[in-house]
Short mmCIF file of C-alpha atoms in Angstrom, two decimals:
data_model
loop_
_atom_site.label_atom_id
_atom_site.label_comp_id
_atom_site.label_asym_id
_atom_site.label_seq_id
_atom_site.Cartn_x
_atom_site.Cartn_y
_atom_site.Cartn_z
CA GLY A 1137 -12.92 2.94 -5.86
CA ALA A 1138 -11.92 6.00 -7.83
CA VAL A 1139 -10.13 4.14 -10.73
CA VAL A 1140 -8.82 6.07 -13.85
CA SER A 1141 -7.77 4.16 -16.75
CA GLN A 1142 -5.89 4.96 -19.98
CA HIS A 1143 -5.28 3.80 -23.22
CA PRO A 1144 -2.95 2.78 -24.89
CA SER A 1145 -0.24 2.22 -21.91
CA ARG A 1146 2.75 2.55 -24.73
CA VAL A 1147 2.79 3.83 -28.25
CA ILE A 1148 5.26 4.33 -30.87
CA CYS A 1149 4.46 6.11 -33.90
CA LYS A 1150 6.06 8.01 -36.97
CA SER A 1151 6.73 11.73 -37.29
CA GLY A 1152 4.04 13.71 -38.87
CA THR A 1153 1.23 11.05 -37.60
CA SER A 1154 -1.49 11.53 -34.87
CA VAL A 1155 -1.96 9.63 -31.91
CA LYS A 1156 -5.15 9.45 -29.69
CA ILE A 1157 -4.82 8.67 -25.75
CA GLU A 1158 -8.21 7.70 -24.03
CA CYS A 1159 -8.62 8.38 -20.63
CA ARG A 1160 -11.45 6.87 -18.64
CA SER A 1161 -13.09 7.17 -15.16
CA LEU A 1162 -14.02 3.70 -14.54
CA ASP A 1163 -16.41 4.16 -11.25
CA PHE A 1164 -17.13 7.45 -10.98
CA GLN A 1165 -18.25 10.42 -13.16
CA ALA A 1166 -15.73 12.98 -13.76
CA THR A 1167 -16.76 16.65 -14.12
CA THR A 1168 -13.20 17.57 -14.60
CA MET A 1169 -10.38 16.05 -16.22
CA PHE A 1170 -6.88 17.10 -16.69
CA TRP A 1171 -3.81 16.44 -19.03
CA TYR A 1172 -0.54 16.35 -17.71
CA ARG A 1173 3.08 15.68 -19.26
CA GLN A 1174 6.12 14.30 -17.92
CA PHE A 1175 9.44 14.38 -19.49
CA PRO A 1176 12.14 12.02 -18.21
CA LYS A 1177 13.21 12.62 -14.74
CA GLN A 1178 11.32 16.06 -14.66
CA SER A 1179 7.90 16.88 -12.69
CA LEU A 1180 4.46 16.69 -14.53
CA MET A 1181 3.42 19.85 -16.13
CA LEU A 1182 -0.22 20.73 -16.41
CA MET A 1183 -1.36 20.81 -19.91
CA ALA A 1184 -4.83 21.41 -20.10
CA THR A 1185 -8.13 21.08 -17.99
CA SER A 1186 -11.38 19.79 -19.74
CA ASN A 1187 -14.88 20.01 -18.39
CA GLU A 1188 -17.51 17.69 -19.98
CA GLY A 1189 -19.33 19.34 -22.70
CA SER A 1190 -17.14 22.25 -22.88
CA LYS A 1191 -13.98 23.35 -24.57
CA ALA A 1192 -10.52 22.68 -22.98
CA THR A 1193 -8.56 25.27 -21.22
CA TYR A 1194 -4.66 25.13 -22.52
CA GLU A 1195 -2.00 26.06 -20.21
CA GLN A 1196 0.31 28.68 -21.67
CA GLY A 1197 2.52 27.56 -23.96
CA VAL A 1198 0.42 24.44 -24.74
CA GLU A 1199 -0.84 24.58 -28.63
CA LYS A 1200 -4.34 23.63 -28.72
CA ASP A 1201 -4.36 22.66 -32.39
CA LYS A 1202 -1.71 20.61 -31.72
CA PHE A 1203 -3.08 18.85 -28.63
CA LEU A 1204 -6.50 18.13 -29.19
CA ILE A 1205 -8.78 17.59 -26.26
CA ASN A 1206 -12.35 15.93 -26.48
CA HIS A 1207 -14.34 15.57 -22.87
CA ALA A 1208 -17.52 13.93 -24.45
CA SER A 1209 -18.62 12.19 -21.36
CA LEU A 1210 -18.41 12.21 -17.84
CA THR A 1211 -16.36 9.14 -18.06
CA LEU A 1212 -14.08 9.57 -21.03
CA SER A 1213 -11.73 12.27 -21.97
CA THR A 1214 -9.25 11.84 -25.00
CA LEU A 1215 -6.11 13.62 -26.21
CA THR A 1216 -4.88 13.40 -29.69
CA VAL A 1217 -1.48 14.50 -30.60
CA THR A 1218 -1.45 15.62 -34.18
CA SER A 1219 1.53 15.92 -36.50
CA ALA A 1220 3.78 14.16 -33.64
CA HIS A 1221 7.10 15.06 -33.82
CA PRO A 1222 10.14 13.39 -31.75
CA GLU A 1223 10.29 16.18 -29.21
CA ASP A 1224 6.46 15.12 -28.11
CA SER A 1225 7.78 12.14 -27.16
CA SER A 1226 6.87 11.90 -23.32
CA PHE A 1227 4.67 10.51 -20.51
CA TYR A 1228 1.19 11.62 -20.73
CA ILE A 1229 -0.84 11.04 -17.41
CA CYS A 1230 -4.60 12.10 -17.20
CA SER A 1231 -6.28 12.74 -13.84
CA ALA A 1232 -9.84 13.01 -12.96
CA ARG A 1233 -11.86 14.65 -10.27
CA ALA A 1234 -15.24 13.92 -9.12
CA GLY A 1235 -17.68 16.61 -8.35
CA SER A 1236 -16.63 18.45 -4.99
CA LEU A 1237 -14.10 16.09 -3.96
CA ASP A 1238 -10.56 17.68 -3.94
CA GLU A 1239 -8.58 14.63 -4.80
CA GLN A 1240 -7.39 14.07 -8.50
CA TYR A 1241 -7.24 10.33 -9.22
CA PHE A 1242 -4.38 9.73 -11.72
CA GLY A 1243 -4.45 7.29 -14.78
CA PRO A 1244 -1.31 5.09 -15.17
CA GLY A 1245 0.22 7.06 -17.79
CA THR A 1246 0.64 6.58 -21.87
CA ARG A 1247 4.16 6.64 -23.21
CA LEU A 1248 4.30 8.10 -26.05
CA THR A 1249 7.52 7.62 -28.79
CA VAL A 1250 7.91 9.24 -31.70
CA THR A 1251 10.40 7.97 -34.36
CA GLY B 631 0.44 31.67 -12.19
CA GLU B 632 1.41 29.55 -9.72
CA ASN B 633 5.09 28.64 -8.89
CA VAL B 634 6.19 25.83 -6.74
CA GLU B 635 9.63 25.36 -5.60
CA GLN B 636 10.91 21.95 -3.62
CA HIS B 637 13.60 21.48 -1.80
CA PRO B 638 15.93 19.28 -1.80
CA SER B 639 15.85 17.40 -5.14
CA THR B 640 17.87 14.60 -3.65
CA LEU B 641 17.59 13.33 0.19
CA SER B 642 19.72 10.27 1.37
CA VAL B 643 18.63 9.24 4.92
CA GLN B 644 19.35 6.15 7.07
CA GLU B 645 16.77 3.58 7.43
CA GLY B 646 14.58 4.90 10.69
CA ASP B 647 15.63 8.17 10.60
CA SER B 648 13.51 11.09 9.41
CA ALA B 649 12.99 12.74 6.12
CA VAL B 650 11.60 16.39 5.58
CA ILE B 651 10.79 17.68 2.36
CA LYS B 652 9.88 21.45 2.01
CA CYS B 653 7.82 23.41 -0.70
CA THR B 654 7.11 27.24 -1.10
CA TYR B 655 4.28 28.62 -3.46
CA SER B 656 3.54 31.94 -4.86
CA ASP B 657 -0.09 32.19 -5.58
CA SER B 658 -2.05 33.05 -2.27
CA ALA B 659 -5.16 31.92 -3.66
CA SER B 660 -3.90 28.37 -3.79
CA ASN B 661 -5.71 26.49 -1.13
CA TYR B 662 -5.06 22.50 -1.69
CA PHE B 663 -1.73 21.12 -1.30
CA PRO B 664 -1.41 17.54 -1.88
CA TRP B 665 2.19 15.27 -1.90
CA TYR B 666 2.74 12.76 -4.39
CA LYS B 667 4.86 9.46 -4.16
CA GLN B 668 5.98 8.21 -7.90
CA GLU B 669 7.86 5.29 -8.61
CA LEU B 670 9.65 5.00 -11.93
CA GLY B 671 7.24 4.65 -14.64
CA LYS B 672 4.35 4.69 -12.42
CA ARG B 673 1.51 6.82 -11.90
CA PRO B 674 1.64 9.65 -8.77
CA GLN B 675 0.30 8.52 -5.64
CA LEU B 676 -1.52 10.63 -3.25
CA ILE B 677 0.01 10.19 0.18
CA ILE B 678 -1.31 12.97 2.14
CA ASP B 679 -2.86 16.32 1.25
CA ILE B 680 -3.82 19.84 3.25
CA ARG B 681 -6.25 22.21 2.79
CA SER B 682 -5.28 25.64 3.72
CA ASN B 683 -7.81 25.84 6.66
CA VAL B 684 -5.54 23.43 8.45
CA GLY B 685 -2.03 23.68 9.94
CA GLU B 686 -1.11 20.05 10.04
CA LYS B 687 -2.13 16.63 9.03
CA LYS B 688 -0.85 13.44 10.30
CA ASP B 689 -1.27 10.00 8.91
CA GLN B 690 0.76 7.20 10.57
CA ARG B 691 4.08 8.13 9.69
CA ILE B 692 3.61 10.72 7.40
CA ALA B 693 2.55 14.64 8.27
CA VAL B 694 2.24 17.75 6.67
CA THR B 695 2.51 20.93 7.66
CA LEU B 696 1.29 24.33 6.34
CA ASN B 697 2.13 27.97 6.90
CA LYS B 698 -0.24 30.11 4.79
CA THR B 699 1.60 33.22 5.88
CA ALA B 700 5.02 32.34 4.66
CA LYS B 701 3.44 30.13 1.69
CA HIS B 702 5.34 27.00 2.60
CA PHE B 703 4.30 23.54 3.55
CA SER B 704 6.43 20.63 4.25
CA LEU B 705 6.12 16.61 4.36
CA HIS B 706 7.77 14.93 7.30
CA ILE B 707 8.09 11.18 7.08
CA THR B 708 9.07 9.51 10.40
CA GLU B 709 10.83 5.88 10.91
CA THR B 710 11.68 5.59 7.21
CA GLN B 711 11.80 2.43 5.45
CA PRO B 712 13.26 1.02 2.28
CA GLU B 713 9.92 1.00 0.57
CA ASP B 714 9.80 4.65 1.10
CA SER B 715 12.54 5.33 -1.78
CA ALA B 716 10.74 7.11 -4.64
CA VAL B 717 10.26 10.71 -6.11
CA TYR B 718 8.20 12.81 -3.86
CA PHE B 719 6.29 15.57 -5.53
CA CYS B 720 4.41 18.70 -3.93
CA ALA B 721 1.95 20.40 -5.48
CA ALA B 722 -0.62 23.09 -5.18
CA SER B 723 -4.25 24.14 -6.57
CA GLY B 724 -6.72 26.81 -6.35
CA ARG B 725 -10.42 26.41 -5.86
CA GLY B 726 -10.14 23.58 -3.52
CA GLY B 727 -8.65 21.45 -6.18
CA ALA B 728 -10.81 22.28 -8.85
CA ASP B 729 -7.82 23.81 -10.60
CA GLY B 730 -5.28 21.82 -12.03
CA LEU B 731 -2.19 21.05 -9.93
CA THR B 732 1.26 23.12 -10.28
CA PHE B 733 4.00 20.56 -9.20
CA GLY B 734 7.22 21.41 -7.69
CA LYS B 735 10.25 19.39 -9.27
CA GLY B 736 10.24 16.45 -7.12
CA THR B 737 12.65 15.01 -4.52
CA HIS B 738 14.65 11.95 -4.95
CA LEU B 739 14.46 10.11 -1.34
CA ILE B 740 16.85 7.61 -1.19
CA ILE B 741 16.47 5.28 2.39
CA GLN B 742 19.98 3.64 3.21
CA PRO B 743 19.79 0.42 4.54
#
C-alpha cells in the first residue's frame, strides 16, 4: 500500500515553455502533498506544501508565479513550471501524506531538462 | 526555519563493520525525524524514523537515537553489507510530520568488500 506515482518520469522542454508534472496517490487519500527539488549530487529541498482545496504554501525563495501548484483532489497534485529556463533543470519529487500518519510517501521523481 | 546539519558527507567502511551518521537540527519544535536511503536516480526510501517522545528505535541492523536536549540524532547500521551502499539523508519535520521535511545534505556510504 501507500503508492505515489509521478508523470512524466522524464521530460525535455525548450526554454520559455511550460511543463506540467502530475503526482498521484494511488491507494490512499492524501490530505497533504509536498513538492521537492533535487539538483545533481545535492539534497532534497522543499519547494511547497499543498493541501487539497486550498492554496499552496511556498518556501522562502520559491517563486509561486513560476511554480504553479494545484491540489484539486485528494489523490492528485500538479506542479507546472512556467517559462522554464535551463537553471530549472532538476529532479522534481513529490510526496504525499495520509491523514494523521507521519510518514511521507515519495513519488519516483520527474527529471526535467530545459534546453 | 529549520536547519539540519549532517556528517560525514562520505563514509567508507569495511563490509561487516558498523556505520554511524550524525545529524543536528536547530528548531526545537521539530518532533519527527526520518532517515532515507536514496540510490542514484531513485526516490528516497524511508528506512527508519523516530518521534521526539522516543530516545531510541531499532529495526534489525538499523537503529536511530535521538537526544532532544542536544538536538541531535544518529543513524547506526551494524553488520554492513554491499547493498547498504547508497546516499543516506536525515530529515526533520514539525507537527509530527505534517510539515514538510528539511533534509540534511546527505552521506555517501561506501561499503568496501
